[in-house]
CSV table of C-alpha atoms and ligand atoms in Angstrom, one decimal:
chain,number,residue,atom,x,y,z
A,1,UNK,CA,-69.3,93.6,-61.8
A,2,UNK,CA,-71.6,93.6,-58.8
A,3,UNK,CA,-74.8,95.6,-58.9
A,4,UNK,CA,-76.4,97.4,-55.9
A,5,UNK,CA,-80.0,96.8,-55.1
A,6,UNK,CA,-82.1,100.0,-55.1
A,7,UNK,CA,-85.6,98.6,-54.7
A,8,UNK,CA,-87.4,95.3,-54.6
A,9,UNK,CA,-90.9,94.4,-55.8
A,10,UNK,CA,-91.8,90.8,-55.6
A,11,UNK,CA,-89.3,88.8,-57.6
A,12,UNK,CA,-88.1,91.9,-59.4
A,13,UNK,CA,-85.4,94.4,-58.2
A,14,UNK,CA,-84.1,97.6,-59.6
A,15,UNK,CA,-80.3,97.7,-59.5
A,16,UNK,CA,-77.5,100.1,-60.0
A,17,UNK,CA,-75.1,98.5,-62.4
A,18,UNK,CA,-72.1,100.8,-62.4
A,19,UNK,CA,-74.3,103.9,-62.9
A,20,UNK,CA,-76.9,102.3,-65.2
A,21,UNK,CA,-80.2,101.5,-63.6
A,22,UNK,CA,-81.6,98.1,-64.7
A,23,UNK,CA,-84.3,95.6,-63.7
A,24,UNK,CA,-83.2,92.2,-62.6
A,25,UNK,CA,-85.0,89.0,-61.4
A,26,UNK,CA,-84.2,88.4,-57.8
A,27,UNK,CA,-85.9,85.1,-57.3
A,28,UNK,CA,-82.8,83.0,-56.9
A,29,UNK,CA,-81.1,85.0,-54.1
A,30,UNK,CA,-82.0,86.3,-50.7
A,31,UNK,CA,-80.8,89.9,-50.7
A,32,UNK,CA,-82.0,93.3,-49.4
A,33,UNK,CA,-81.9,96.9,-50.6
A,34,UNK,CA,-78.4,98.3,-50.3
A,35,UNK,CA,-76.7,94.9,-50.8
A,36,UNK,CA,-74.7,93.9,-53.9
A,37,UNK,CA,-75.6,91.0,-56.2
A,38,UNK,CA,-73.9,89.4,-59.2
A,39,UNK,CA,-76.1,89.5,-62.3
A,40,UNK,CA,-76.1,87.2,-65.3
A,41,UNK,CA,-78.5,87.3,-68.2
A,42,UNK,CA,-81.0,89.4,-66.3
A,43,UNK,CA,-81.0,87.3,-63.1
A,44,UNK,CA,-79.2,87.9,-59.8
A,45,UNK,CA,-77.3,84.6,-59.3
A,46,UNK,CA,-75.6,85.4,-55.9
A,47,UNK,CA,-75.2,88.0,-53.3
A,48,UNK,CA,-71.8,89.5,-52.8
A,49,UNK,CA,-70.6,89.0,-49.2
A,50,UNK,CA,-69.0,92.3,-48.4
A,51,UNK,CA,-67.3,91.0,-45.3
A,52,UNK,CA,-65.7,88.3,-47.4
A,53,UNK,CA,-64.7,90.9,-49.9
A,54,UNK,CA,-62.9,93.0,-47.3
A,55,UNK,CA,-61.3,89.9,-45.8
A,56,UNK,CA,-60.0,88.7,-49.1
A,57,UNK,CA,-58.3,92.0,-49.7
A,58,UNK,CA,-56.8,92.0,-46.3
A,59,UNK,CA,-55.7,88.4,-46.5
A,60,UNK,CA,-53.9,89.1,-49.8
A,61,UNK,CA,-51.9,91.9,-48.4
A,62,UNK,CA,-51.0,90.1,-45.2
A,63,UNK,CA,-50.0,87.0,-47.0
A,64,UNK,CA,-48.0,88.8,-49.7
A,65,UNK,CA,-46.1,90.7,-47.0
A,66,UNK,CA,-45.5,87.6,-44.9
A,67,UNK,CA,-44.6,84.9,-47.5
A,68,UNK,CA,-40.9,85.1,-48.0
A,69,UNK,CA,-39.6,82.6,-50.5
A,70,UNK,CA,-36.1,82.0,-51.9
B,1,UNK,CA,-66.9,101.2,-56.2
B,2,UNK,CA,-65.6,98.4,-54.0
B,3,UNK,CA,-64.2,96.3,-56.8
B,4,UNK,CA,-61.7,98.9,-57.9
B,5,UNK,CA,-59.5,97.8,-55.0
B,6,UNK,CA,-59.3,94.4,-56.7
B,7,UNK,CA,-57.2,96.1,-59.4
B,8,UNK,CA,-54.5,97.5,-57.1
B,9,UNK,CA,-51.3,97.6,-59.2
B,10,UNK,CA,-48.8,97.4,-56.3
B,11,UNK,CA,-50.4,94.1,-55.1
B,12,UNK,CA,-50.3,92.9,-58.7
B,13,UNK,CA,-46.6,93.5,-59.1
B,14,UNK,CA,-46.0,91.8,-55.8
B,15,UNK,CA,-47.7,88.7,-57.0
B,16,UNK,CA,-45.7,88.7,-60.2
B,17,UNK,CA,-42.4,89.0,-58.3
B,18,UNK,CA,-43.4,86.2,-56.0
B,19,UNK,CA,-44.1,84.0,-59.1
B,20,UNK,CA,-40.8,85.0,-60.5
B,21,UNK,CA,-39.0,83.9,-57.4
B,22,UNK,CA,-40.8,80.5,-57.6
B,23,UNK,CA,-39.1,79.9,-61.0
B,24,UNK,CA,-41.7,77.8,-62.7
B,25,UNK,CA,-42.5,76.4,-66.1
B,26,UNK,CA,-46.3,75.7,-66.0
B,27,UNK,CA,-49.3,75.5,-68.2
B,28,UNK,CA,-52.7,76.3,-66.7
B,29,UNK,CA,-56.1,76.3,-68.3
B,30,UNK,CA,-59.3,78.2,-67.6
B,31,UNK,CA,-62.7,77.7,-69.1
B,32,UNK,CA,-64.3,81.1,-69.2
B,33,UNK,CA,-64.6,83.9,-71.7
B,34,UNK,CA,-64.6,86.5,-69.0
B,35,UNK,CA,-61.3,85.1,-67.6
B,36,UNK,CA,-59.8,85.2,-71.0
B,37,UNK,CA,-61.0,88.8,-71.5
B,38,UNK,CA,-59.4,89.9,-68.2
B,39,UNK,CA,-56.2,88.1,-69.0
B,40,UNK,CA,-55.7,89.7,-72.4
B,41,UNK,CA,-57.2,93.1,-71.7
B,42,UNK,CA,-55.0,93.8,-68.7
B,43,UNK,CA,-51.9,92.3,-70.2
B,44,UNK,CA,-51.8,89.5,-67.6
B,45,UNK,CA,-51.2,86.9,-70.3
B,46,UNK,CA,-47.9,88.6,-71.2
B,47,UNK,CA,-46.9,89.3,-67.6
B,48,UNK,CA,-47.4,85.7,-66.6
B,49,UNK,CA,-45.6,84.3,-69.6
B,50,UNK,CA,-42.6,86.3,-68.6
B,51,UNK,CA,-42.5,84.4,-65.3
B,52,UNK,CA,-43.0,81.0,-66.9
B,53,UNK,CA,-46.7,80.6,-66.8
B,54,UNK,CA,-48.9,80.1,-69.8
B,55,UNK,CA,-52.7,80.1,-69.5
B,56,UNK,CA,-55.0,78.9,-72.3
B,57,UNK,CA,-58.8,79.0,-72.6
B,58,UNK,CA,-60.5,75.6,-72.8
B,59,UNK,CA,-64.1,74.9,-73.8
B,60,UNK,CA,-65.5,77.9,-71.8
B,61,UNK,CA,-67.5,79.9,-74.4
B,62,UNK,CA,-71.1,78.9,-74.7
B,63,UNK,CA,-71.5,80.2,-78.3
B,64,UNK,CA,-68.3,78.4,-79.3
B,65,UNK,CA,-69.2,75.0,-77.9
B,66,UNK,CA,-72.7,75.0,-79.5
B,67,UNK,CA,-72.5,72.7,-82.5
B,68,UNK,CA,-73.2,73.6,-86.1
B,69,UNK,CA,-76.0,71.1,-85.9
B,70,UNK,CA,-77.7,73.1,-83.2
B,71,UNK,CA,-77.3,76.4,-85.0
B,72,UNK,CA,-78.8,74.8,-88.1
B,73,UNK,CA,-81.8,73.6,-86.0
B,74,UNK,CA,-82.4,77.3,-85.1
B,75,UNK,CA,-82.0,78.3,-88.7
B,76,UNK,CA,-84.4,75.6,-89.9
B,77,UNK,CA,-87.0,76.7,-87.4
B,78,UNK,CA,-86.7,80.4,-88.4
B,79,UNK,CA,-87.0,79.4,-92.0
B,80,UNK,CA,-90.2,77.6,-91.3
B,81,UNK,CA,-91.8,80.8,-90.0
B,82,UNK,CA,-91.2,80.5,-86.3
B,83,UNK,CA,-89.8,83.5,-84.4
B,84,UNK,CA,-86.4,82.8,-83.0
B,85,UNK,CA,-84.8,84.7,-80.1
B,86,UNK,CA,-81.1,84.4,-79.4
B,87,UNK,CA,-78.3,86.0,-77.4
B,88,UNK,CA,-76.5,88.5,-79.8
B,89,UNK,CA,-73.3,86.5,-80.1
B,90,UNK,CA,-75.2,83.7,-81.8
B,91,UNK,CA,-76.3,85.7,-84.8
B,92,UNK,CA,-73.2,85.7,-86.8
B,93,UNK,CA,-72.0,82.1,-86.2
B,94,UNK,CA,-71.4,80.7,-89.7
B,95,UNK,CA,-72.7,77.4,-90.8
B,96,UNK,CA,-72.6,75.7,-94.3
B,97,UNK,CA,-76.2,77.0,-94.8
B,98,UNK,CA,-75.5,80.6,-93.6
B,99,UNK,CA,-75.9,82.3,-90.3
B,100,UNK,CA,-79.0,83.4,-88.3
B,101,UNK,CA,-78.1,87.0,-89.4
B,102,UNK,CA,-78.1,85.9,-93.0
B,103,UNK,CA,-81.6,84.4,-92.9
B,104,UNK,CA,-82.8,87.4,-90.9
B,105,UNK,CA,-81.7,89.5,-93.8
B,106,UNK,CA,-83.7,87.2,-96.1
B,107,UNK,CA,-86.8,88.0,-94.0
B,108,UNK,CA,-86.9,85.4,-91.2
B,109,UNK,CA,-87.9,86.6,-87.8
B,110,UNK,CA,-84.7,86.3,-85.7
B,111,UNK,CA,-84.4,88.6,-82.7
B,112,UNK,CA,-81.6,89.4,-80.3
B,113,UNK,CA,-82.5,89.3,-76.6
B,114,UNK,CA,-80.5,90.0,-73.4
B,115,UNK,CA,-82.4,87.6,-71.2
B,116,UNK,CA,-85.0,84.9,-71.5
B,117,UNK,CA,-87.5,87.4,-70.0
B,118,UNK,CA,-87.2,89.5,-73.1
B,119,UNK,CA,-88.2,86.4,-75.1
B,120,UNK,CA,-91.2,85.8,-72.8
B,121,UNK,CA,-92.4,89.4,-73.3
B,122,UNK,CA,-92.0,89.2,-77.1
B,123,UNK,CA,-94.1,86.0,-77.2
B,124,UNK,CA,-97.2,88.2,-76.8
B,125,UNK,CA,-96.7,89.8,-80.3
B,126,UNK,CA,-95.9,86.7,-82.3
B,127,UNK,CA,-97.5,83.5,-83.3
B,128,UNK,CA,-94.8,81.0,-82.3
B,129,UNK,CA,-91.7,81.8,-80.2
B,130,UNK,CA,-88.6,79.7,-79.8
B,131,UNK,CA,-85.8,80.8,-77.4
B,132,UNK,CA,-82.5,79.3,-78.4
B,133,UNK,CA,-81.1,78.7,-74.9
B,134,UNK,CA,-77.3,78.5,-74.6
B,135,UNK,CA,-74.9,78.7,-71.7
B,136,UNK,CA,-73.5,76.8,-68.8
B,137,UNK,CA,-74.8,76.4,-65.2
B,138,UNK,CA,-74.6,80.2,-64.8
B,139,UNK,CA,-77.3,80.9,-67.5
B,140,UNK,CA,-79.4,77.8,-67.5
B,141,UNK,CA,-81.2,78.6,-64.2
B,142,UNK,CA,-82.8,81.6,-65.8
B,143,UNK,CA,-84.2,79.4,-68.6
B,144,UNK,CA,-85.4,77.0,-66.0
B,145,UNK,CA,-87.2,79.8,-64.1
B,146,UNK,CA,-89.0,80.8,-67.3
B,147,UNK,CA,-90.0,77.2,-68.1
B,148,UNK,CA,-91.3,76.7,-64.6
B,149,UNK,CA,-93.3,79.9,-64.2
B,150,UNK,CA,-96.2,79.3,-66.6
B,151,UNK,CA,-94.6,80.5,-69.8
B,152,UNK,CA,-97.0,81.6,-72.6
B,153,UNK,CA,-98.4,78.6,-74.6
B,154,UNK,CA,-96.6,79.7,-77.8
B,155,UNK,CA,-93.2,79.9,-76.1
B,156,UNK,CA,-90.7,77.0,-76.3
B,157,UNK,CA,-87.1,76.4,-75.7
B,158,UNK,CA,-84.5,75.0,-78.1
B,159,UNK,CA,-82.1,73.9,-75.3
B,160,UNK,CA,-78.4,74.0,-76.1
B,161,UNK,CA,-77.5,74.4,-72.4
B,162,UNK,CA,-74.3,72.6,-71.4
B,163,UNK,CA,-72.9,71.3,-68.1
B,164,UNK,CA,-69.3,72.2,-67.6
B,165,UNK,CA,-67.8,69.3,-65.6
B,166,UNK,CA,-68.4,66.6,-68.3
B,167,UNK,CA,-66.2,68.7,-70.6
B,168,UNK,CA,-63.4,68.8,-68.1
B,169,UNK,CA,-63.7,65.0,-67.7
B,170,UNK,CA,-63.3,64.7,-71.5
B,171,UNK,CA,-60.3,67.1,-71.6
B,172,UNK,CA,-58.5,65.0,-69.1
B,173,UNK,CA,-59.4,61.6,-70.6
B,174,UNK,CA,-58.4,62.8,-74.1
B,175,UNK,CA,-55.0,63.7,-72.7
B,176,UNK,CA,-54.0,65.8,-75.6
B,177,UNK,CA,-52.9,68.7,-73.6
B,178,UNK,CA,-50.7,69.0,-70.5
B,179,UNK,CA,-52.5,70.9,-67.8
B,180,UNK,CA,-50.7,71.7,-64.5
B,181,UNK,CA,-53.6,73.5,-63.0
B,182,UNK,CA,-57.2,74.6,-63.6
B,183,UNK,CA,-58.6,78.1,-63.0
B,184,UNK,CA,-62.2,77.1,-62.3
B,185,UNK,CA,-64.9,79.5,-63.4
B,186,UNK,CA,-66.3,81.6,-60.6
B,187,UNK,CA,-69.7,82.1,-62.1
B,188,UNK,CA,-70.4,78.5,-62.8
B,189,UNK,CA,-69.2,77.7,-59.3
B,190,UNK,CA,-71.6,80.3,-58.0
B,191,UNK,CA,-74.4,77.9,-59.0
B,192,UNK,CA,-72.7,74.5,-58.7
B,193,UNK,CA,-70.6,75.2,-55.5
B,194,UNK,CA,-67.1,74.0,-55.2
B,195,UNK,CA,-67.5,70.4,-54.3
B,196,UNK,CA,-68.3,69.3,-57.9
B,197,UNK,CA,-64.7,70.0,-58.8
B,198,UNK,CA,-63.3,67.6,-56.1
B,199,UNK,CA,-63.5,64.7,-58.5
B,200,UNK,CA,-60.6,66.3,-60.4
B,201,UNK,CA,-58.5,66.7,-57.3
B,202,UNK,CA,-56.4,64.2,-55.3
B,203,UNK,CA,-53.3,62.3,-56.2
B,204,UNK,CA,-54.3,61.7,-59.8
B,205,UNK,CA,-55.9,65.1,-60.2
B,206,UNK,CA,-54.8,68.6,-60.8
B,207,UNK,CA,-54.6,71.7,-58.6
B,208,UNK,CA,-57.7,73.9,-59.0
B,209,UNK,CA,-58.6,77.3,-57.8
B,210,UNK,CA,-62.1,78.7,-58.2
B,211,UNK,CA,-61.4,82.3,-59.3
B,212,UNK,CA,-63.1,85.7,-59.6
B,213,UNK,CA,-62.9,88.1,-62.5
B,214,UNK,CA,-60.9,91.1,-61.5
B,215,UNK,CA,-57.3,91.2,-62.6
B,216,UNK,CA,-56.1,90.6,-59.1
B,217,UNK,CA,-58.5,87.7,-58.6
B,218,UNK,CA,-56.8,86.0,-61.6
B,219,UNK,CA,-53.3,86.8,-60.4
B,220,UNK,CA,-54.1,85.4,-57.0
B,221,UNK,CA,-55.8,82.4,-58.5
B,222,UNK,CA,-52.6,81.7,-60.5
B,223,UNK,CA,-50.4,82.2,-57.5
B,224,UNK,CA,-52.5,79.8,-55.5
B,225,UNK,CA,-52.2,77.2,-58.3
B,226,UNK,CA,-48.5,77.7,-58.5
B,227,UNK,CA,-48.2,77.3,-54.8
B,228,UNK,CA,-50.1,74.0,-54.9
B,229,UNK,CA,-47.8,72.7,-57.6
B,230,UNK,CA,-44.7,73.7,-55.6
B,231,UNK,CA,-46.1,72.0,-52.5
B,232,UNK,CA,-47.3,68.9,-54.4
B,233,UNK,CA,-50.9,69.4,-53.6
B,234,UNK,CA,-53.9,68.9,-55.9
B,235,UNK,CA,-56.8,70.5,-54.1
B,236,UNK,CA,-59.9,72.6,-54.9
B,237,UNK,CA,-59.3,76.1,-53.4
B,238,UNK,CA,-61.6,79.1,-53.5
B,239,UNK,CA,-60.1,82.5,-54.3
B,240,UNK,CA,-63.6,84.0,-54.8
B,241,UNK,CA,-65.4,83.4,-51.5
B,242,UNK,CA,-67.1,86.8,-51.7
B,243,UNK,CA,-69.4,85.3,-54.3
B,244,UNK,CA,-68.8,81.5,-54.4
B,245,UNK,CA,-70.1,79.5,-51.4
B,246,UNK,CA,-69.1,75.9,-51.0
B,247,UNK,CA,-72.7,74.9,-51.4
B,248,UNK,CA,-73.3,77.1,-54.5
B,249,UNK,CA,-76.8,78.3,-55.1
B,250,UNK,CA,-79.1,75.4,-54.1
B,251,UNK,CA,-82.2,77.4,-55.2
B,252,UNK,CA,-80.9,77.7,-58.8
B,253,UNK,CA,-79.9,74.1,-58.9
B,254,UNK,CA,-83.4,73.1,-57.7
B,255,UNK,CA,-84.8,75.0,-60.7
B,256,UNK,CA,-82.4,73.2,-63.0
B,257,UNK,CA,-83.4,69.8,-61.7
B,258,UNK,CA,-87.1,70.5,-62.2
B,259,UNK,CA,-86.9,72.1,-65.6
B,260,UNK,CA,-84.3,69.9,-67.3
B,261,UNK,CA,-82.9,66.5,-67.6
B,262,UNK,CA,-79.2,65.7,-68.5
B,263,UNK,CA,-78.6,64.2,-71.9
B,264,UNK,CA,-75.6,63.1,-74.0
B,265,UNK,CA,-74.6,65.6,-76.6
B,266,UNK,CA,-71.6,66.5,-78.8
B,267,UNK,CA,-69.8,69.8,-78.3
B,268,UNK,CA,-67.9,71.7,-80.9
B,269,UNK,CA,-64.4,70.2,-80.9
B,270,UNK,CA,-65.6,67.2,-78.8
B,271,UNK,CA,-67.3,63.9,-79.4
B,272,UNK,CA,-70.6,63.1,-77.8
B,273,UNK,CA,-70.1,63.7,-74.1
B,274,UNK,CA,-72.2,61.7,-71.7
B,275,UNK,CA,-74.8,63.7,-69.7
B,276,UNK,CA,-73.2,66.9,-70.8
B,277,UNK,CA,-76.2,68.9,-71.9
B,278,UNK,CA,-79.6,69.8,-70.6
B,279,UNK,CA,-82.9,69.0,-72.4
B,280,UNK,CA,-86.3,70.3,-71.4
B,281,UNK,CA,-87.8,68.0,-68.8
B,282,UNK,CA,-90.5,65.5,-70.0
B,283,UNK,CA,-93.3,67.1,-68.0
B,284,UNK,CA,-92.6,70.4,-69.8
B,285,UNK,CA,-92.7,68.8,-73.2
B,286,UNK,CA,-95.2,71.4,-74.3
B,287,UNK,CA,-92.4,73.9,-74.2
B,288,UNK,CA,-89.7,71.8,-75.8
B,289,UNK,CA,-89.1,73.1,-79.3
B,290,UNK,CA,-87.4,69.9,-80.4
B,291,UNK,CA,-90.6,68.0,-79.7
B,292,UNK,CA,-93.1,70.6,-80.9
B,293,UNK,CA,-91.3,71.1,-84.2
B,294,UNK,CA,-90.1,67.6,-84.6
B,295,UNK,CA,-91.5,67.4,-88.2
B,296,UNK,CA,-89.8,70.6,-89.2
B,297,UNK,CA,-86.5,69.6,-87.7
B,298,UNK,CA,-86.6,66.2,-89.3
B,299,UNK,CA,-86.0,68.0,-92.6
B,300,UNK,CA,-83.1,70.2,-91.3
B,301,UNK,CA,-80.2,70.1,-93.8
B,302,UNK,CA,-77.5,67.6,-92.8
B,303,UNK,CA,-74.3,69.5,-92.2
B,304,UNK,CA,-70.8,68.5,-91.4
B,305,UNK,CA,-69.4,69.8,-88.1
B,306,UNK,CA,-66.0,70.4,-89.6
B,307,UNK,CA,-66.0,74.0,-90.9
B,308,UNK,CA,-63.3,73.8,-93.5
B,309,UNK,CA,-60.1,75.6,-92.3
B,310,UNK,CA,-61.5,76.8,-89.0
B,311,UNK,CA,-59.6,75.4,-86.0
B,312,UNK,CA,-62.1,76.3,-83.2
B,313,UNK,CA,-62.3,72.7,-82.1
B,314,UNK,CA,-58.6,72.7,-81.3
B,315,UNK,CA,-58.8,76.1,-79.7
B,316,UNK,CA,-61.6,74.9,-77.5
B,317,UNK,CA,-59.6,71.8,-76.5
B,318,UNK,CA,-56.6,74.0,-75.6
B,319,UNK,CA,-54.3,72.4,-78.1
B,320,UNK,CA,-53.6,75.6,-80.1
B,321,UNK,CA,-53.8,79.3,-79.3
B,322,UNK,CA,-56.0,81.4,-81.6
B,323,UNK,CA,-52.9,83.1,-83.1
B,324,UNK,CA,-51.7,79.7,-84.2
B,325,UNK,CA,-54.6,79.3,-86.5
B,326,UNK,CA,-53.4,80.2,-90.0
B,327,UNK,CA,-56.6,82.1,-90.8
B,328,UNK,CA,-56.4,84.3,-87.7
B,329,UNK,CA,-56.5,87.9,-88.7
B,330,UNK,CA,-56.2,86.9,-92.3
B,331,UNK,CA,-59.2,85.1,-93.7
B,332,UNK,CA,-60.9,85.3,-90.4
B,333,UNK,CA,-61.8,88.4,-88.4
B,334,UNK,CA,-64.8,89.6,-86.4
B,335,UNK,CA,-66.2,91.3,-89.5
B,336,UNK,CA,-65.8,88.1,-91.6
B,337,UNK,CA,-65.7,85.3,-89.0
B,338,UNK,CA,-64.9,81.7,-90.1
B,339,UNK,CA,-65.9,80.2,-86.8
B,340,UNK,CA,-67.7,80.9,-83.6
B,341,UNK,CA,-64.5,81.5,-81.6
B,342,UNK,CA,-64.1,84.7,-83.7
B,343,UNK,CA,-67.8,85.6,-83.5
B,344,UNK,CA,-68.4,85.5,-79.7
B,345,UNK,CA,-67.1,88.1,-77.4
B,346,UNK,CA,-66.3,85.2,-75.1
B,347,UNK,CA,-64.4,83.4,-77.8
B,348,UNK,CA,-60.6,83.2,-77.6
B,349,UNK,CA,-60.1,84.3,-81.2
B,350,UNK,CA,-62.4,87.3,-80.9
B,351,UNK,CA,-60.7,88.4,-77.7
B,352,UNK,CA,-57.2,88.0,-79.1
B,353,UNK,CA,-58.2,89.9,-82.2
B,354,UNK,CA,-59.8,92.8,-80.2
B,355,UNK,CA,-56.8,93.4,-78.0
B,356,UNK,CA,-54.1,92.6,-80.5
B,357,UNK,CA,-51.3,95.2,-80.7
C,1,SF4,S1,-59.1,82.3,-86.1
C,1,SF4,FE1,-61.1,82.0,-87.1
C,1,SF4,S2,-60.8,80.2,-88.4
C,1,SF4,FE2,-59.1,80.2,-86.9
C,1,SF4,S3,-59.9,79.0,-85.2
C,1,SF4,FE3,-60.5,81.1,-84.7
C,1,SF4,S4,-62.5,81.3,-85.5
C,1,SF4,FE4,-61.7,79.5,-86.5
């Protein structure tokens, strides 16, 4: 589940992880307050690209509506 | 929460009916405990088997692929008076000389941590601290970060980190199991990028889709695989571009290359796999538990990898399903596990047991 960055101090960020506030190490990703990151074992390992997320959903729907197969 | 939309049921049933129309008989594999959890928890395993698709979990559970020998190393260190920190799932893994939980009960200092940073913090209160580091490319960068950022002098790492691609090479070369497509793990690919999987693509390869972890991600991943099979393609596609970039996370990989060196090592269920594990780099030898405690480890009890009756090895190679192990739910349950696949929450036996009807 993606966590939302609430504040950043050096390599450390405070994130909202589905309602729970946690600290995470942010040294491996470039992300800003308000953005979402994927967290693993206490470290943010990647930023979630919200535009890609929206596009994925849209693509799925379009492609499911359009692909007709017999 | 934005990811709730990745669980939309009407889209899910559309994917299932598309798959039904395709009229297939396929066997896919994934290599990730989180994928297995989603598949079983949301009933996708059953839905997919009704449209001719079976999906099994391969060697994608860090606790499970760690060998008995490595757990015994940690036990031996703890018995010698060193403080051992581990991820929780490691505690109950049985070995012929007991589990870490057993020796903790006998008075050894074994502690559960959620991240390597917990272990670093605890180092201040103990004489000698060893962090038993497990996990694939997703987890090892955090250990690398700790090793490279001036860890306390008394802190060292017993590295049991593994690299996933060599295990896939082994699975294919052993040829025991028919795999029509691979659901590649989104979190490993987050670090490695997608190119690393190209070597399994092409005319002699298999269709692969790097896939996310919501139920719809998995269904779409399966659909994309099925489509590749139908169209005779064997490519690496990415269903999870919102997190996985083609180049992965270069910063994390840079940490890995500075803190570790690849070494040959056996995995549970597999022989020694070339360059399949990470050992602490030579210039960080002061923090390599295997070197610091060489004398202690030399006296570690010699144990057999084969855990009488437990078929985790075959489960990890995708040859049998957990339910096919005669001990499943009988002699073996999470309360009394006979093997790591029943201990770890990422283990296929544990997941099947938790969500069984
Ligand atoms: S059910 Fe238990 S004994 Fe059987 S393979 Fe799984 S962990 Fe091993």
